mmCIF file of C-alpha atoms in Angstrom:
data_model
loop_
_atom_site.group_PDB
_atom_site.id
_atom_site.type_symbol
_atom_site.label_atom_id
_atom_site.label_comp_id
_atom_site.label_asym_id
_atom_site.label_seq_id
_atom_site.Cartn_x
_atom_site.Cartn_y
_atom_site.Cartn_z
ATOM 1 C CA MET A 1 17.874 21.869 -18.703
ATOM 2 C CA PRO A 2 14.934 19.498 -18.784
ATOM 3 C CA VAL A 3 13.916 19.022 -15.151
ATOM 4 C CA PRO A 4 13.331 15.330 -15.293
ATOM 5 C CA THR A 5 9.928 14.441 -13.069
ATOM 6 C CA PHE A 6 8.093 11.074 -12.353
ATOM 7 C CA ALA A 7 4.304 9.793 -11.370
ATOM 8 C CA THR A 8 4.916 7.941 -7.714
ATOM 9 C CA MET A 9 3.252 7.605 -4.471
ATOM 10 C CA GLY A 10 0.234 9.628 -5.537
ATOM 11 C CA THR A 11 2.495 12.423 -6.185
ATOM 12 C CA ILE A 12 4.781 13.732 -8.753
ATOM 13 C CA VAL A 13 8.695 13.331 -8.093
ATOM 14 C CA SER A 14 10.984 15.888 -9.339
ATOM 15 C CA LEU A 15 15.029 16.066 -9.540
ATOM 16 C CA ARG A 16 17.358 19.242 -10.300
ATOM 17 C CA LEU A 17 20.282 18.815 -10.956
ATOM 18 C CA ALA A 18 22.588 21.911 -11.066
ATOM 19 C CA GLU A 19 26.140 20.307 -12.226
ATOM 20 C CA ALA A 20 27.616 22.614 -15.134
ATOM 21 C CA ALA A 21 25.814 21.040 -18.568
ATOM 22 C CA THR A 22 29.454 21.004 -19.154
ATOM 23 C CA ALA A 23 30.488 18.604 -16.565
ATOM 24 C CA LEU A 24 27.211 16.516 -16.755
ATOM 25 C CA GLY A 25 25.984 14.639 -19.964
ATOM 26 C CA ASP A 26 23.047 13.714 -20.830
ATOM 27 C CA THR A 27 23.819 10.235 -19.911
ATOM 28 C CA ALA A 28 24.599 10.656 -16.832
ATOM 29 C CA ARG A 29 21.455 13.326 -16.145
ATOM 30 C CA ALA A 30 19.453 10.610 -17.295
ATOM 31 C CA ASP A 31 21.675 7.716 -15.095
ATOM 32 C CA ALA A 32 20.854 9.481 -12.097
ATOM 33 C CA ALA A 33 16.799 10.057 -12.725
ATOM 34 C CA GLN A 34 16.844 6.331 -13.421
ATOM 35 C CA LEU A 35 18.587 6.225 -9.410
ATOM 36 C CA VAL A 36 15.888 8.550 -7.905
ATOM 37 C CA GLU A 37 12.746 6.838 -9.808
ATOM 38 C CA THR A 38 14.318 2.957 -8.913
ATOM 39 C CA VAL A 39 14.729 4.149 -5.284
ATOM 40 C CA PHE A 40 11.300 5.671 -5.164
ATOM 41 C CA ARG A 41 9.832 2.825 -7.471
ATOM 42 C CA ARG A 42 10.862 -0.095 -4.791
ATOM 43 C CA TRP A 43 9.383 2.330 -1.587
ATOM 44 C CA ASP A 44 6.118 1.952 -3.340
ATOM 45 C CA GLU A 45 6.586 -1.100 -4.408
ATOM 46 C CA GLN A 46 6.956 -2.654 -0.627
ATOM 47 C CA PHE A 47 4.352 0.064 1.459
ATOM 48 C CA SER A 48 1.767 1.147 -0.538
ATOM 49 C CA LEU A 49 -1.862 0.195 0.814
ATOM 50 C CA TYR A 50 -3.107 0.966 -2.781
ATOM 51 C CA ARG A 51 -1.123 -1.927 -4.349
ATOM 52 C CA ALA A 52 -2.583 -4.666 -3.543
ATOM 53 C CA ASP A 53 0.681 -6.616 -3.568
ATOM 54 C CA SER A 54 2.517 -4.923 -1.540
ATOM 55 C CA GLU A 55 3.844 -6.554 1.639
ATOM 56 C CA LEU A 56 1.934 -4.219 3.372
ATOM 57 C CA SER A 57 -1.167 -4.633 2.117
ATOM 58 C CA ARG A 58 -0.464 -8.061 2.606
ATOM 59 C CA VAL A 59 0.399 -7.535 6.448
ATOM 60 C CA ALA A 60 -3.605 -5.130 6.235
ATOM 61 C CA ARG A 61 -5.168 -8.458 4.827
ATOM 62 C CA GLY A 62 -3.825 -10.101 7.745
ATOM 63 C CA GLU A 63 -2.019 -12.911 5.127
ATOM 64 C CA LEU A 64 1.137 -11.914 6.368
ATOM 65 C CA ARG A 65 1.993 -11.489 9.830
ATOM 66 C CA LEU A 66 4.103 -8.975 11.172
ATOM 67 C CA THR A 67 6.797 -10.666 12.851
ATOM 68 C CA ASP A 68 7.259 -12.606 9.724
ATOM 69 C CA ALA A 69 7.522 -9.487 7.225
ATOM 70 C CA SER A 70 11.332 -7.706 6.227
ATOM 71 C CA ALA A 71 13.276 -6.740 8.323
ATOM 72 C CA SER A 72 13.268 -3.268 6.639
ATOM 73 C CA LEU A 73 9.161 -3.339 7.065
ATOM 74 C CA ARG A 74 9.482 -4.025 10.543
ATOM 75 C CA ASN A 75 12.949 -1.363 11.270
ATOM 76 C CA CYS A 76 9.751 1.264 9.003
ATOM 77 C CA TYR A 77 7.180 0.204 11.508
ATOM 78 C CA ALA A 78 9.811 0.858 14.447
ATOM 79 C CA LEU A 79 10.845 4.372 13.047
ATOM 80 C CA ALA A 80 6.937 5.067 13.384
ATOM 81 C CA LEU A 81 5.993 3.854 16.387
ATOM 82 C CA ASP A 82 9.812 5.595 17.696
ATOM 83 C CA TRP A 83 7.846 9.148 15.838
ATOM 84 C CA ARG A 84 4.486 8.663 17.589
ATOM 85 C CA ASP A 85 6.677 8.773 21.508
ATOM 86 C CA ARG A 86 8.529 11.438 20.300
ATOM 87 C CA THR A 87 5.499 13.548 19.889
ATOM 88 C CA GLN A 88 3.694 11.821 22.494
ATOM 89 C CA GLY A 89 1.289 9.902 20.016
ATOM 90 C CA VAL A 90 0.008 13.081 17.854
ATOM 91 C CA PHE A 91 1.988 11.029 14.842
ATOM 92 C CA THR A 92 0.661 7.421 14.894
ATOM 93 C CA PRO A 93 1.516 4.592 12.082
ATOM 94 C CA HIS A 94 -2.141 3.561 12.341
ATOM 95 C CA ARG A 95 -5.587 4.153 11.033
ATOM 96 C CA ALA A 96 -8.808 4.779 12.889
ATOM 97 C CA ASP A 97 -9.751 0.905 11.553
ATOM 98 C CA GLY A 98 -6.203 -0.399 13.277
ATOM 99 C CA VAL A 99 -4.553 -0.987 10.181
ATOM 100 C CA ILE A 100 -0.735 0.122 10.047
ATOM 101 C CA ASP A 101 -0.292 3.424 7.409
ATOM 102 C CA LEU A 102 3.752 3.714 7.203
ATOM 103 C CA SER A 103 2.781 6.373 4.222
ATOM 104 C CA GLY A 104 3.944 9.324 7.502
ATOM 105 C CA VAL A 105 7.147 8.148 6.688
ATOM 106 C CA VAL A 106 8.333 6.152 3.976
ATOM 107 C CA LYS A 107 7.728 8.864 1.466
ATOM 108 C CA ALA A 108 10.795 10.703 3.331
ATOM 109 C CA LEU A 109 12.663 7.895 3.670
ATOM 110 C CA ALA A 110 12.512 7.026 -0.251
ATOM 111 C CA ILE A 111 13.663 10.937 -0.538
ATOM 112 C CA ALA A 112 16.312 10.226 1.750
ATOM 113 C CA GLU A 113 17.585 7.324 0.032
ATOM 114 C CA ALA A 114 17.819 8.444 -2.824
ATOM 115 C CA GLY A 115 19.353 11.958 -1.808
ATOM 116 C CA GLY A 116 22.705 9.158 -0.395
ATOM 117 C CA ALA A 117 22.329 7.574 -3.774
ATOM 118 C CA LEU A 118 23.327 10.482 -5.621
ATOM 119 C CA ARG A 119 26.113 11.295 -3.064
ATOM 120 C CA LEU A 120 27.287 8.216 -3.966
ATOM 121 C CA SER A 121 27.159 8.551 -7.443
ATOM 122 C CA GLY A 122 29.631 11.637 -7.345
ATOM 123 C CA LEU A 123 26.630 13.698 -7.538
ATOM 124 C CA THR A 124 26.700 16.555 -4.793
ATOM 125 C CA ASN A 125 24.336 19.471 -6.069
ATOM 126 C CA TRP A 126 20.818 18.941 -6.103
ATOM 127 C CA SER A 127 17.032 18.977 -5.395
ATOM 128 C CA ILE A 128 14.734 16.322 -4.496
ATOM 129 C CA ASN A 129 10.764 17.630 -4.787
ATOM 130 C CA ALA A 130 8.712 14.704 -3.790
ATOM 131 C CA GLY A 131 4.951 16.562 -3.719
ATOM 132 C CA GLY A 132 6.373 19.177 -1.733
ATOM 133 C CA ASP A 133 8.397 17.679 0.074
ATOM 134 C CA VAL A 134 11.889 18.715 -0.876
ATOM 135 C CA LEU A 135 15.585 17.515 0.089
ATOM 136 C CA VAL A 136 18.428 19.269 -1.090
ATOM 137 C CA GLY A 137 22.416 18.815 -1.231
ATOM 138 C CA GLY A 138 25.100 21.236 -2.291
ATOM 139 C CA VAL A 139 25.092 24.474 -3.607
ATOM 140 C CA PRO A 140 22.435 25.277 -6.736
ATOM 141 C CA GLY A 141 23.820 25.978 -9.674
ATOM 142 C CA ASP A 142 21.601 27.810 -13.262
ATOM 143 C CA ARG A 143 18.691 29.637 -11.995
ATOM 144 C CA TYR A 144 15.663 27.573 -12.164
ATOM 145 C CA ASP A 145 12.065 28.620 -12.411
ATOM 146 C CA GLU A 146 10.061 29.423 -8.845
ATOM 147 C CA THR A 147 7.233 26.648 -8.771
ATOM 148 C CA GLU A 148 6.626 24.146 -11.321
ATOM 149 C CA PRO A 149 3.626 21.204 -11.648
ATOM 150 C CA ALA A 150 3.015 19.014 -8.888
ATOM 151 C CA ASP A 151 0.556 16.938 -7.804
ATOM 152 C CA HIS A 152 -1.636 16.203 -10.341
ATOM 153 C CA ALA A 153 -1.009 12.284 -9.838
ATOM 154 C CA THR A 154 -3.380 12.785 -7.241
ATOM 155 C CA PRO A 155 -6.556 10.724 -6.249
ATOM 156 C CA THR A 156 -8.085 14.362 -6.956
ATOM 157 C CA GLY A 157 -6.400 14.963 -10.162
ATOM 158 C CA HIS A 158 -5.653 18.581 -8.840
ATOM 159 C CA ARG A 159 -3.186 20.412 -11.040
ATOM 160 C CA GLY A 160 -1.212 22.856 -9.101
ATOM 161 C CA THR A 161 2.094 24.048 -7.776
ATOM 162 C CA ALA A 162 3.895 22.782 -4.702
ATOM 163 C CA PRO A 163 7.022 24.455 -3.200
ATOM 164 C CA ALA A 164 10.376 24.131 -5.999
ATOM 165 C CA ALA A 165 13.779 24.617 -5.449
ATOM 166 C CA VAL A 166 14.791 27.615 -6.850
ATOM 167 C CA SER A 167 18.528 29.652 -7.206
ATOM 168 C CA VAL A 168 18.950 32.694 -5.883
ATOM 169 C CA HIS A 169 22.774 33.330 -5.377
ATOM 170 C CA ALA A 170 24.583 30.786 -3.873
ATOM 171 C CA GLU A 171 21.530 28.926 -1.543
ATOM 172 C CA TRP A 172 18.641 26.782 -2.618
ATOM 173 C CA VAL A 173 15.540 28.675 -1.486
ATOM 174 C CA VAL A 174 11.951 27.189 -1.474
ATOM 175 C CA ALA A 175 8.582 28.544 -2.505
ATOM 176 C CA ILE A 176 6.140 28.191 -0.436
ATOM 177 C CA VAL A 177 2.973 28.270 -1.655
ATOM 178 C CA ASP A 178 -0.446 30.096 -0.698
ATOM 179 C CA PRO A 179 -3.377 26.951 0.102
ATOM 180 C CA ASP A 180 -5.810 29.348 -1.050
ATOM 181 C CA ASP A 181 -4.394 30.359 -3.962
ATOM 182 C CA ARG A 182 -2.059 27.392 -5.936
ATOM 183 C CA GLY A 183 -0.858 29.710 -8.228
ATOM 184 C CA ASP A 184 0.567 32.030 -5.672
ATOM 185 C CA VAL A 185 3.248 32.406 -3.431
ATOM 186 C CA ILE A 186 3.873 33.305 0.304
ATOM 187 C CA ALA A 187 7.034 32.600 0.908
ATOM 188 C CA ARG A 188 10.531 32.193 -0.348
ATOM 189 C CA VAL A 189 12.785 30.395 2.141
ATOM 190 C CA PRO A 190 16.448 30.155 2.012
ATOM 191 C CA LEU A 191 17.730 26.067 2.584
ATOM 192 C CA ARG A 192 20.713 26.812 4.650
ATOM 193 C CA HIS A 193 22.606 24.861 6.528
ATOM 194 C CA PRO A 194 21.980 22.585 8.980
ATOM 195 C CA LEU A 195 18.140 23.043 7.679
ATOM 196 C CA ARG A 196 18.365 21.018 4.466
ATOM 197 C CA ALA A 197 15.266 20.001 4.253
ATOM 198 C CA VAL A 198 11.567 20.827 3.983
ATOM 199 C CA ALA A 199 8.292 19.004 3.958
ATOM 200 C CA THR A 200 4.665 20.587 4.395
ATOM 201 C CA SER A 201 1.330 19.055 5.303
ATOM 202 C CA GLY A 202 -2.129 20.242 5.470
ATOM 203 C CA SER A 203 -5.614 19.957 3.685
ATOM 204 C CA ALA A 204 -5.273 22.121 0.785
ATOM 205 C CA GLU A 205 -3.993 19.818 -2.045
ATOM 206 C CA ARG A 206 -6.137 16.525 -0.016
ATOM 207 C CA GLY A 207 -8.786 17.774 2.268
ATOM 208 C CA GLU A 208 -8.919 16.700 6.033
ATOM 209 C CA HIS A 209 -6.363 12.921 5.642
ATOM 210 C CA ILE A 210 -4.386 12.991 8.898
ATOM 211 C CA TRP A 211 -5.680 12.023 11.673
ATOM 212 C CA THR A 212 -5.393 12.300 15.237
ATOM 213 C CA GLU A 213 -6.969 10.231 18.330
ATOM 214 C CA ARG A 214 -8.644 14.272 19.451
ATOM 215 C CA ASN A 215 -10.808 14.068 16.613
ATOM 216 C CA GLU A 216 -11.132 17.882 16.004
ATOM 217 C CA PRO A 217 -10.622 19.801 13.271
ATOM 218 C CA SER A 218 -6.553 21.301 13.040
ATOM 219 C CA PRO A 219 -6.508 25.430 13.782
ATOM 220 C CA PHE A 220 -3.805 24.628 10.698
ATOM 221 C CA ARG A 221 -4.871 25.246 6.848
ATOM 222 C CA GLN A 222 -0.961 24.040 5.924
ATOM 223 C CA VAL A 223 2.278 23.687 8.089
ATOM 224 C CA SER A 224 5.662 23.639 6.528
ATOM 225 C CA VAL A 225 8.642 22.053 8.101
ATOM 226 C CA PHE A 226 12.327 22.629 8.132
ATOM 227 C CA ALA A 227 14.827 21.371 9.204
ATOM 228 C CA ALA A 228 18.418 19.375 8.632
ATOM 229 C CA ASP A 229 16.606 16.131 7.189
ATOM 230 C CA ILE A 230 13.385 15.349 5.758
ATOM 231 C CA VAL A 231 11.975 12.909 8.038
ATOM 232 C CA THR A 232 12.422 14.854 11.003
ATOM 233 C CA ALA A 233 10.157 17.647 8.887
ATOM 234 C CA ASP A 234 7.934 15.385 7.138
ATOM 235 C CA VAL A 235 6.619 13.905 10.729
ATOM 236 C CA LEU A 236 6.681 17.090 12.506
ATOM 237 C CA ALA A 237 4.939 18.564 9.477
ATOM 238 C CA THR A 238 2.292 15.954 9.975
ATOM 239 C CA ALA A 239 2.050 15.988 13.965
ATOM 240 C CA ILE A 240 2.024 19.727 14.123
ATOM 241 C CA VAL A 241 -1.097 19.419 11.609
ATOM 242 C CA ALA A 242 -2.762 17.012 13.452
ATOM 243 C CA GLY A 243 -1.771 18.967 16.850
ATOM 244 C CA GLY A 244 -2.115 22.262 17.095
ATOM 245 C CA ALA A 245 -1.180 24.641 19.316
ATOM 246 C CA GLU A 246 0.236 23.014 21.689
ATOM 247 C CA THR A 247 2.035 20.129 19.104
ATOM 248 C CA LEU A 248 3.693 23.541 17.658
ATOM 249 C CA ALA A 249 4.722 24.913 20.851
ATOM 250 C CA ASP A 250 6.148 21.388 21.720
ATOM 251 C CA MET A 251 7.478 20.662 18.860
ATOM 252 C CA THR A 252 9.093 23.991 18.055
ATOM 253 C CA ALA A 253 10.892 24.050 21.793
ATOM 254 C CA ARG A 254 11.802 20.462 21.173
ATOM 255 C CA PHE A 255 13.874 20.255 18.001
ATOM 256 C CA ALA A 256 15.509 22.546 16.016
ATOM 257 C CA ILE A 257 13.533 23.205 13.185
ATOM 258 C CA ASP A 258 11.803 25.928 11.826
ATOM 259 C CA VAL A 259 8.077 26.591 11.038
ATOM 260 C CA LEU A 260 5.586 28.291 8.594
ATOM 261 C CA ALA A 261 2.175 27.787 9.612
ATOM 262 C CA VAL A 262 -1.211 28.782 8.058
ATOM 263 C CA LEU A 263 -4.005 29.443 9.994
ATOM 264 C CA HIS A 264 -7.260 28.817 8.226
ATOM 265 C CA ASP A 265 -8.445 32.806 8.387
ATOM 266 C CA GLY A 266 -5.322 33.372 6.683
ATOM 267 C CA GLN A 267 -2.720 34.620 9.703
ATOM 268 C CA LEU A 268 0.793 33.153 8.824
ATOM 269 C CA LEU A 269 2.568 31.360 11.730
ATOM 270 C CA ALA A 270 6.461 31.543 11.596
ATOM 271 C CA THR A 271 9.494 30.677 13.762
ATOM 272 C CA SER A 272 12.470 33.310 14.646
ATOM 273 C CA GLY A 273 14.422 31.849 11.694
ATOM 274 C CA LEU A 274 11.957 32.364 9.053
ATOM 275 C CA ARG A 275 11.296 35.598 9.857
ATOM 276 C CA ARG A 276 13.539 36.846 7.172
ATOM 277 C CA ALA A 277 12.044 35.016 4.537
ATOM 278 C CA ASP A 278 10.557 37.126 1.640
#
């Protein structure tokens, strides 16, 4: 079956529905894709700093006081601040110039809401891939291609492959690409319960774009975090890249996650739960 895709938040989002074709018609599939796209569009319209008309851009320009912003924006900011505290300041919602930038949580929140909307609509077997950040529900059906085009809407214009959900036996599996060769895969990892989400962060696609108070280059070229929810996975992937080996040790000790990290020399570091990954 065709995989619906759309561009948003500077990347490509794809939706895979594993319900059998006989059980889910074309109209229902189109409706599901539209549902997911609507969720992402709303988050992007409110929080993108690349949109002059977004609510967060108005806050950044000083046209709207944070205390007068919508409850959803203030709640999102509070969540980001909570993660700043939980990562000892390594993850931060503030740019170096002081502007509030919630991109570190917004895409993950959009993925999580889209997954919840699919479940409420009666769909239980699916995967959402937003530029390589993947959340899955239920179990796969038909076998899918192992990689898919992604990130060709980024400012760099690079066309490459991102982690893509595939079906092997009765589990969703993600393919983690090689940061030095976007056409190659360094691991295939089943998204077994309870770790049903994976997010990848690093400099391979967009260059050095993760800021940290230490202003030191990260030892990691790429970090993939597997977690029970996509927000935890996304935040901690960013935090580990920014904080380095010390943050990797701290986060894996305090959170129920698995991590696959790629050092700049190509060496792989994997937590015990990933040692059986292909």
